[in-house]
Coordinates of C-alpha atoms in Angstrom, one line a residue:
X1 CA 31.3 -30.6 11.7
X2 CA 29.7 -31.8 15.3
X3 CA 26.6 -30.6 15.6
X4 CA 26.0 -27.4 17.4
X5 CA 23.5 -26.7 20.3
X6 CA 22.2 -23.2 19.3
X7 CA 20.6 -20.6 21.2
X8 CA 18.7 -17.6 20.2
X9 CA 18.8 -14.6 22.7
X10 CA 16.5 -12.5 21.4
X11 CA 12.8 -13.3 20.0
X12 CA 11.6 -10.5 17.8
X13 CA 11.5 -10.1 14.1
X14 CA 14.8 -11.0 13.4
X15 CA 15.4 -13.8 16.7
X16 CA 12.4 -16.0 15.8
X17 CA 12.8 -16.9 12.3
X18 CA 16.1 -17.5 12.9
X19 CA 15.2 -20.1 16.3
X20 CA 12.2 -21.8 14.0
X21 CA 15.0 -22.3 10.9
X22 CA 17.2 -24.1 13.0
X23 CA 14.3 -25.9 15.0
X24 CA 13.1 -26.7 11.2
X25 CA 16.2 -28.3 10.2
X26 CA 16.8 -30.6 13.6
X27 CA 19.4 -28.3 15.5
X28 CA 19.1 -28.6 19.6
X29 CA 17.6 -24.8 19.9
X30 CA 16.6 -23.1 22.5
X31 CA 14.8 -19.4 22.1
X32 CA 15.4 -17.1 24.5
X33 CA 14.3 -13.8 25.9
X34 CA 13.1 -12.1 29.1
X35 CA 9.8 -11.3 28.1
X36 CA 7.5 -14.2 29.8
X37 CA 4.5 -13.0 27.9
X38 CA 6.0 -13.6 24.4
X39 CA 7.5 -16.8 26.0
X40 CA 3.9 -18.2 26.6
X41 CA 2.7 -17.2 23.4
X42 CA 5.1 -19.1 21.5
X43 CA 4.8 -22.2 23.4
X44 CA 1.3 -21.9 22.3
X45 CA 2.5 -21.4 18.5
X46 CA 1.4 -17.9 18.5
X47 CA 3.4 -15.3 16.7
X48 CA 2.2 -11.6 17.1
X49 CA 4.7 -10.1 15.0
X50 CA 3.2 -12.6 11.8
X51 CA 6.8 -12.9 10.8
X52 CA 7.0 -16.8 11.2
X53 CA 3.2 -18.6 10.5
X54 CA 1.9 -20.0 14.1
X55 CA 2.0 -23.6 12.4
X56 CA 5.7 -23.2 12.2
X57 CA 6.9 -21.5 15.4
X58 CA 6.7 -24.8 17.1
X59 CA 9.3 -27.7 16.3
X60 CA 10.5 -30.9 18.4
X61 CA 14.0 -29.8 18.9
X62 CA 13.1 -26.2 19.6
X63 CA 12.3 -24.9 23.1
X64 CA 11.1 -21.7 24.3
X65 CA 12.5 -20.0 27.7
X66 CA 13.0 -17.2 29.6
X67 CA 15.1 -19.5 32.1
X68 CA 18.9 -18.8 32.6
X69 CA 19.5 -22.8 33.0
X70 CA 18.0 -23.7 29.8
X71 CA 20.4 -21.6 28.0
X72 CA 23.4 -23.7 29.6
X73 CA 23.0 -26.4 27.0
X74 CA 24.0 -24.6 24.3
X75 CA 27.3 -24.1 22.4
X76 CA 26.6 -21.4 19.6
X77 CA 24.8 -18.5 21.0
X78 CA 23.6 -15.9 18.3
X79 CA 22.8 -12.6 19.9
X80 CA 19.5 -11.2 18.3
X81 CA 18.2 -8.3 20.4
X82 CA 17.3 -4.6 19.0
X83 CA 19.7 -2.0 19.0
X84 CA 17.9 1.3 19.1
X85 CA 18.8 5.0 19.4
X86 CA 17.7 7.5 22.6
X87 CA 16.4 11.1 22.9
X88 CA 19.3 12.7 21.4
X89 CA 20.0 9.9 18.6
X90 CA 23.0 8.1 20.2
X91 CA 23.4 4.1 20.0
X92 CA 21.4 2.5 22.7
X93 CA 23.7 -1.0 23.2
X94 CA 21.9 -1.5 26.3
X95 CA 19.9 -4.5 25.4
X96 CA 23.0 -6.0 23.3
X97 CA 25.3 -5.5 26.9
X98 CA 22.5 -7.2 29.0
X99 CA 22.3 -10.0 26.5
X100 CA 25.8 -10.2 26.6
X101 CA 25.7 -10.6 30.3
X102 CA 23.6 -12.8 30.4
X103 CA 25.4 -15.4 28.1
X104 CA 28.7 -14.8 30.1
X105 CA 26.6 -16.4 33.2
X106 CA 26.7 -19.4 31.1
X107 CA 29.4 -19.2 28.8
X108 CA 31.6 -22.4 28.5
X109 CA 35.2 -22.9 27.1
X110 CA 34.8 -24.2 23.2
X111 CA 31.4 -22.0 22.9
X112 CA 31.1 -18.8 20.3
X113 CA 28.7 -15.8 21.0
X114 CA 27.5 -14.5 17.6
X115 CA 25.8 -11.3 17.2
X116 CA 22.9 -10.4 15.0
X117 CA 22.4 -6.6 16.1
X118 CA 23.0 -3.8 14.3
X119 CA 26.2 -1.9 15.7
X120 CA 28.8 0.4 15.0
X121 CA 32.3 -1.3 13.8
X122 CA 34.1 -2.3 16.1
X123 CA 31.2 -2.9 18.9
X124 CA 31.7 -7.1 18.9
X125 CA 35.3 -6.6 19.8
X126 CA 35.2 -3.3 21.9
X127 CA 32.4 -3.6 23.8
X128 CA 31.1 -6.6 24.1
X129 CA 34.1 -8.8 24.6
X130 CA 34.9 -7.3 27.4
X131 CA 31.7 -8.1 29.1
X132 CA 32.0 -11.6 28.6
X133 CA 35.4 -12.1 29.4
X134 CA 34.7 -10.2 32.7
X135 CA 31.4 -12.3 33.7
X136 CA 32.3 -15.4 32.1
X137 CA 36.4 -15.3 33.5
X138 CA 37.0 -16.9 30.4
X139 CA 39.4 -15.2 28.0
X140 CA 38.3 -14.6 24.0
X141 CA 40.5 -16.7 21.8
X142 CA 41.8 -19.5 23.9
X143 CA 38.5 -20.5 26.4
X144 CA 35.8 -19.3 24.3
X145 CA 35.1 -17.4 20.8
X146 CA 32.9 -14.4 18.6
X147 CA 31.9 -13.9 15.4
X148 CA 29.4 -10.9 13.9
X149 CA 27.0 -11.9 11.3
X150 CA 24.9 -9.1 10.4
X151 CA 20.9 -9.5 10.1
X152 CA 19.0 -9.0 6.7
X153 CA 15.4 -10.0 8.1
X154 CA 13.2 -7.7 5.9
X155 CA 9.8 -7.6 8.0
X156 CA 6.5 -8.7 5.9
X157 CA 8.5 -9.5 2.9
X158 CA 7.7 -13.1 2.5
X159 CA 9.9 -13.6 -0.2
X160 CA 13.3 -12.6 1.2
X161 CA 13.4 -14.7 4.1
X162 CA 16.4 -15.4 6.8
X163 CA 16.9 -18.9 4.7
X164 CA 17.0 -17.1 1.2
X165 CA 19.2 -13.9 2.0
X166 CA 22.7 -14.2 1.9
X167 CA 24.5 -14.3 5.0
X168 CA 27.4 -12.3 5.8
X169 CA 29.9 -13.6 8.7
X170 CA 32.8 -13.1 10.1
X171 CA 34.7 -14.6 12.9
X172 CA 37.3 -13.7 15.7
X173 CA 40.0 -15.7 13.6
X174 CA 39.9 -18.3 11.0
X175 CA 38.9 -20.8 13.2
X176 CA 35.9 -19.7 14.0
X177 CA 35.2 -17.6 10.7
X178 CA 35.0 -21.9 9.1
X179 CA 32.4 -22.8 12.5
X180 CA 30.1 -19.7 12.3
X181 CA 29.8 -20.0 8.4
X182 CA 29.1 -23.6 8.4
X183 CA 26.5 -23.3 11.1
X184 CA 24.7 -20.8 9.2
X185 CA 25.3 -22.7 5.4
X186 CA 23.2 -25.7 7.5
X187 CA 20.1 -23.6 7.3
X188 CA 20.7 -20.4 5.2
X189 CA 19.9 -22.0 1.3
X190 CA 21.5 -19.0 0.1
X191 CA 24.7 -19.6 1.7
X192 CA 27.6 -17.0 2.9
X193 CA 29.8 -14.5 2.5
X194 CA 33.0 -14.4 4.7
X195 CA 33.7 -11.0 5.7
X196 CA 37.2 -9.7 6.1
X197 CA 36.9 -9.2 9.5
X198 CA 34.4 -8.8 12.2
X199 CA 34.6 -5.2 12.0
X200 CA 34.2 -5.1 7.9
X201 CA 30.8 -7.4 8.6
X202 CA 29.6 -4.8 11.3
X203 CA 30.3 -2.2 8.7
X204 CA 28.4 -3.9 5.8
X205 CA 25.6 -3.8 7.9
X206 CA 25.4 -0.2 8.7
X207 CA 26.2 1.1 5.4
X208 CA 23.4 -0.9 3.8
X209 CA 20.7 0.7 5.3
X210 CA 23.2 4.1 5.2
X211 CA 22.5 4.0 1.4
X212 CA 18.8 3.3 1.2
X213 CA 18.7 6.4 3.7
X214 CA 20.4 8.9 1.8
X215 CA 18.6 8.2 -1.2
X216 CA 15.4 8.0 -0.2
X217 CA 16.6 11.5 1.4
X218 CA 17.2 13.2 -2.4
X219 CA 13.9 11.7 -3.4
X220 CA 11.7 13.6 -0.2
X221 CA 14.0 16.7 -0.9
X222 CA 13.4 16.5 -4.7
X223 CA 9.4 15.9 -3.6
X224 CA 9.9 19.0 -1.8
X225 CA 11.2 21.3 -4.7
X226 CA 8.7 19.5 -7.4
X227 CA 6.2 20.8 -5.1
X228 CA 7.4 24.3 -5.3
X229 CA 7.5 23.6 -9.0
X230 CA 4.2 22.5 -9.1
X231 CA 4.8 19.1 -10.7
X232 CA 4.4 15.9 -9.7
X233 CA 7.1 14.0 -8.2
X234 CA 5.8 10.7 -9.3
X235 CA 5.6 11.7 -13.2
X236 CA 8.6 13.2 -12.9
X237 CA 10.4 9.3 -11.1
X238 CA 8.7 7.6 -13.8
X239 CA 10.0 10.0 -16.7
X240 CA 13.5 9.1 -15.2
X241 CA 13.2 6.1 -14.4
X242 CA 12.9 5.2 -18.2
X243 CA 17.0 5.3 -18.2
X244 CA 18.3 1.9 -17.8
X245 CA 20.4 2.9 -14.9
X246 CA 18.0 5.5 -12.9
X247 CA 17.6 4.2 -9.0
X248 CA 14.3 4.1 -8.8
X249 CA 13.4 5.1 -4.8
X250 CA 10.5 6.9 -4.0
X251 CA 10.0 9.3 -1.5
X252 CA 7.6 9.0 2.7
X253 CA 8.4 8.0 5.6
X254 CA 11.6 7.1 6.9
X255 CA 11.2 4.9 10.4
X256 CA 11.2 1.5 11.7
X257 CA 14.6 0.4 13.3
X258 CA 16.3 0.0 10.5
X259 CA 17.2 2.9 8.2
X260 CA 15.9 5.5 10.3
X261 CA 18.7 4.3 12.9
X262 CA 21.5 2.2 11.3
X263 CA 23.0 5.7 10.3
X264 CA 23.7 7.1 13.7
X265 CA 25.3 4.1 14.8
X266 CA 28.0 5.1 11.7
X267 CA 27.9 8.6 12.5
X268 CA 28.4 8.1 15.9
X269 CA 31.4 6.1 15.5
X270 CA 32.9 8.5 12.6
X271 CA 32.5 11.4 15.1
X272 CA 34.4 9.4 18.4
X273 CA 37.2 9.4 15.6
X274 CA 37.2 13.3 15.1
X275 CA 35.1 13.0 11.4
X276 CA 32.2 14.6 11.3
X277 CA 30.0 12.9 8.6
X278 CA 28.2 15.2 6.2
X279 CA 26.7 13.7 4.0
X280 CA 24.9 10.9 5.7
X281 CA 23.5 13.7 8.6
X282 CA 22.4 15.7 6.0
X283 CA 20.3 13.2 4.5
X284 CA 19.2 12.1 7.8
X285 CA 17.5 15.5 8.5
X286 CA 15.8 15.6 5.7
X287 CA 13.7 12.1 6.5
X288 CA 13.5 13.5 10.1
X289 CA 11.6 16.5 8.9
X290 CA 9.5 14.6 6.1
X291 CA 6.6 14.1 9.4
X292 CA 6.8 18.1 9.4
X293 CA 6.7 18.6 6.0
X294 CA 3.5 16.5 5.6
X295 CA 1.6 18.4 8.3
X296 CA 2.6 22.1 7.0
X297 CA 0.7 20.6 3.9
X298 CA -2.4 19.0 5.6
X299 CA -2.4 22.8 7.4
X300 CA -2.0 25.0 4.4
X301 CA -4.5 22.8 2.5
X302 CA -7.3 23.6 5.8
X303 CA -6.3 27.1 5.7
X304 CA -7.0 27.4 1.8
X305 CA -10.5 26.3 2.5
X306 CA -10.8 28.7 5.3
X307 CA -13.1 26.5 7.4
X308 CA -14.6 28.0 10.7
X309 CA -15.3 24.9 12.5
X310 CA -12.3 23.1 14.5
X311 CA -11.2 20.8 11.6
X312 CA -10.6 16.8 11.9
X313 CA -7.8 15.0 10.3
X314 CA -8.4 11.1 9.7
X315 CA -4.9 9.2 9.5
X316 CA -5.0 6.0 8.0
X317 CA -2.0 3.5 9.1
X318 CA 0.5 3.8 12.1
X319 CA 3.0 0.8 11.5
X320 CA 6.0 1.8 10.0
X321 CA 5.4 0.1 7.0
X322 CA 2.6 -1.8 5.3
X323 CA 1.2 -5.2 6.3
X324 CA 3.3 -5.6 9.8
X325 CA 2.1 -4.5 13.6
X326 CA 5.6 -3.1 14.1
X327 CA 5.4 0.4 15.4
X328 CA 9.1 1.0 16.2
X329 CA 10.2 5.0 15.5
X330 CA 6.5 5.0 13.1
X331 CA 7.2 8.6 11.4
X332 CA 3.3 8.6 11.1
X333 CA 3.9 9.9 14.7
X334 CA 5.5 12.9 13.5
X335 CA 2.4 14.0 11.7
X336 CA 0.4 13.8 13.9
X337 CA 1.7 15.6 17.1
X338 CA 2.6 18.9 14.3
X339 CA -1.4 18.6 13.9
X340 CA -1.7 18.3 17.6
X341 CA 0.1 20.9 18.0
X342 CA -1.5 23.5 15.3
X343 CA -5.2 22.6 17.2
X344 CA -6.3 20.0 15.0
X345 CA -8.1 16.9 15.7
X346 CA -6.4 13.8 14.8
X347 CA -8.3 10.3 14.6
X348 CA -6.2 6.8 13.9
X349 CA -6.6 4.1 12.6
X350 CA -4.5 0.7 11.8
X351 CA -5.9 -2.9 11.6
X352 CA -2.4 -4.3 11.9
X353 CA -1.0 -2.2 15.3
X354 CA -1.6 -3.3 18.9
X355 CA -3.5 -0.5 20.3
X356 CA -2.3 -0.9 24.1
X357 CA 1.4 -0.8 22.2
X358 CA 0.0 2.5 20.4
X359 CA -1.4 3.9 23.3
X360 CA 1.7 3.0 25.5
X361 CA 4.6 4.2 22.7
X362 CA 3.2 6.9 21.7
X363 CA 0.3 8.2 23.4
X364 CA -2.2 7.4 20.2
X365 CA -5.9 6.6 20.8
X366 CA -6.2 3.8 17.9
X367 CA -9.9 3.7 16.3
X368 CA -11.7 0.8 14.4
X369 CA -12.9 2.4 11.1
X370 CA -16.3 2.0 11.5
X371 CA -15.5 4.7 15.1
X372 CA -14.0 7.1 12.6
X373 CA -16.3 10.4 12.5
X374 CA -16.6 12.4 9.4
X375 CA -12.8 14.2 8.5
X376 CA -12.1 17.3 6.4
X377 CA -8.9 15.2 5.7
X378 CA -7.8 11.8 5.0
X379 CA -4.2 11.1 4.9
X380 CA -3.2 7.5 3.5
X381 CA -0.3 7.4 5.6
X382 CA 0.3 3.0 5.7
X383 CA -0.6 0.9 2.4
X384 CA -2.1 -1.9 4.3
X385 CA -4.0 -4.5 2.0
X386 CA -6.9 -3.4 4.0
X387 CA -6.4 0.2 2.8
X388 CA -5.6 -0.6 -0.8
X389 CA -8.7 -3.4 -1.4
X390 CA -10.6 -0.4 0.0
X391 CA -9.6 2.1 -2.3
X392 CA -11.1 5.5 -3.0
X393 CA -14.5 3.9 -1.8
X394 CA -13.1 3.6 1.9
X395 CA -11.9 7.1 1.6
X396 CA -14.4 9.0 0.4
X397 CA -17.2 7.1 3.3
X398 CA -14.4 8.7 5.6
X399 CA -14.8 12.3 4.3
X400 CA -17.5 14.9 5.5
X401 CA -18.0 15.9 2.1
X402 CA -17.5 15.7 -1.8
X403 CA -14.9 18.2 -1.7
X404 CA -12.7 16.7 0.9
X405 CA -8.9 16.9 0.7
X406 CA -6.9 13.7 0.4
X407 CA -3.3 13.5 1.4
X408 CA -1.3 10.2 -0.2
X409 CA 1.5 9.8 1.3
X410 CA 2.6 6.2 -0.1
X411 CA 1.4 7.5 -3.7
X412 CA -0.8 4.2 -3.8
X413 CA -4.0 5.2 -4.7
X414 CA -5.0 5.7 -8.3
X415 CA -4.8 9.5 -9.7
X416 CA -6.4 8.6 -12.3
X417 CA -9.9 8.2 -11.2
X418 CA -10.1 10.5 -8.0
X419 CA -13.3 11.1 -7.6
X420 CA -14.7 14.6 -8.7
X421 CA -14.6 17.1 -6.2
X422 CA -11.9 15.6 -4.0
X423 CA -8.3 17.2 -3.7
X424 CA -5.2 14.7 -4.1
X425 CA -2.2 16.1 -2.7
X426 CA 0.8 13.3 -2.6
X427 CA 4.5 12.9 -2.0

């Protein structure tokens, strides 16, 4: 196979690992993406979102740019941008269109666009063809080619990396199914799976994170009823979970911009069909709500107490998940503007989130620890290392008193030895 001249359009958490694997290996690669600052920072072998370590981001045959001309020299285009949801939880494909457009300004005949971003099936072929036919002038096919091969980047897992997940792919025909899955099998150690069809690949992708949703969703509703039981969700998981074939999924927070989104990109598709899924909404409202669900607890466990004073609610953690900066649709959010909204004071905290970003997205004041006043409340909302080396010691110093009220939302700290006087209340 000749040699292909890749370029990344897209440098987040799934573009950058992907432009430093092939930069590893010796491929021509260019990364792109419009925003100059990240640009800069790269070319200074700085990562801010940790996923690639600064002493790999830089290679000899990989360039950073945010130039239009420096994406000309490629032949192999993989299309890495997000693909989010708006206000009323429709696909955004916004960014994927623009980056479309922007590779038809450049688009040559013998090249092939392949895209990384989550979609709906039948978004590669429907929607985005289309743009670059119309840009380019180019026709799909005979001048120039598309394939889908959906992303698997898991953020902070350092274990399953882009090189050691298998890689789905598909292609517009046969053709260019054999290029696409030979370009990847040069750096992906774990090799590939040929899809169908480009739609099947776009499918697989959305159903994956489709699945994890829904079950997480019984485990936050079964949390729900255990509570009402009055029985503890975890000894009840880990009674299961002693049958060989018990899923064992635990229940919290559903963001980030993967499983809290991937399902309305099927949903929305299945309803533009006339089928309105069930099912997969259902279990969707039920992670929706789980931000609710913790703050009707934090309140009825203030109201218990009966306190006078205005009460103060520390929140430890704001990232969607545990040992990343990524703040994309962070759930903690949820809990904190029901608090908000009942009167009472909220105080954050994360070691790993940007504050401008917090302050920007959401409107959140970030604290260092050692601003944190005294809380009737601590809620371990993010199992950071920081938080877990810390333990109960870094909770209790964060309490006002020995009779404090401790929400675990993670389940990560030890039951076992609470300390005397304080009230555990977890998922």
């Amino acid at each position: 196979m000749t040699e292909r001249k890749i370029a990344v359009v897209g440098l987040g958490y799934v573009g950058l690992p992907v432009a430093v694997s092939y930069g590893r290996a010796g491929f021509p690669c260019v990364g792109f993406d419009i925003d100059q600052t990240r640009i800069a920072e790269l070319k200074k072998g700085c990562d801010r979102t940790e996923e690639v370590e600064d002493g790999d981001v830089l290679h000899d045959s990989l360039t950073y740019s945010s130039e239009l001309d420096d994406l000309k020299q490629a032949d192999f285009y993989i299309v890495t941008v997000p693909t989010p949801i708006d206000s009323a939880r429709r696909p955004d494909m916004g960014a994927v269109l623009a980056a479309s457009r922007t590779v038809a300004k450049v688009l040559k005949k013998g090249d092939i666009v392949v895209y990384e971003s989550t979609v709906y099936p039948g978004a590669t072929e429907e929607d985005c063809i289309p743009v670059l036919e119309e840009i380019s002038g180019l026709n799909c096919g005979t001048d120039f080619s598309v394939g889908y091969s959906p992303e698997r980047i898991n953020p902070g897992d350092k274990e399953h990396r882009f090189e050691t997940i298998l890689k789905v792919v598909s292609g517009y025909d046969e053709a260019t199914l054999d290029i696409v899955a030979r370009t990847y099998e040069a750096v992906v150690t774990a090799g590939v799976y040929r899809a169908a069809n480009i739609k099947t690949a776009e499918a697989a992708k959305v159903i994956e994170n489709s699945q994890r949703d829904l079950n997480i969703a019984f485990v936050n509703e079964l949390s729900q009823i255990f509570d009402l039981v009055g029985i503890d969700t975890q000894d009840v998981l880990e009674a299961a979970g002693t049958k060989w074939n018990f899923l064992k999924f635990t229940p919290g927070l559903v963001g980030g911009h993967c499983i809290g989104v991937d399902p309305y990109y099927l949903t929305h598709k299945a309803e533009q069909l006339g089928h309105h899924p069930q099912v997969i909404l259902a279990g969707r409202r039920v992670n929706d709500r789980m931000g609710h669900h913790v703050a009707m607890q934090i309140i009825k466990m203030l109201m218990k107490r009966g306190r006078t004073d205005t009460p103060r609610v520390t929140i430890l953690g704001l990232t969607f998940k545990e040992n990343v900066p990524d703040l994309r649709n962070s759930k903690v959010v949820d809990i904190i503007t029901e608090l908000e909204n009942m009167g009472i004071k909220t105080q954050v905290t994360d070691p790993w989130a940007d504050k401008a970003e917090a302050m920007e997205e959401y409107g959140v004041t970030l604290k260092d620890t050692t601003e944190l006043e005294p809380a009737d409340v601590v809620v371990f909302a993010v199992s950071h290392r920081d938080y877990m080396d810390g333990g109960w010691p870094l909770v209790q110093s964060l309490l006002k008193s020995n009779d404090g009220f401790v929400v675990d939302i993670k389940s990560a700290l030890d039951r076992a030895t609470t300390p005397e006087g304080l009230t555990l209340w977890r998922l």
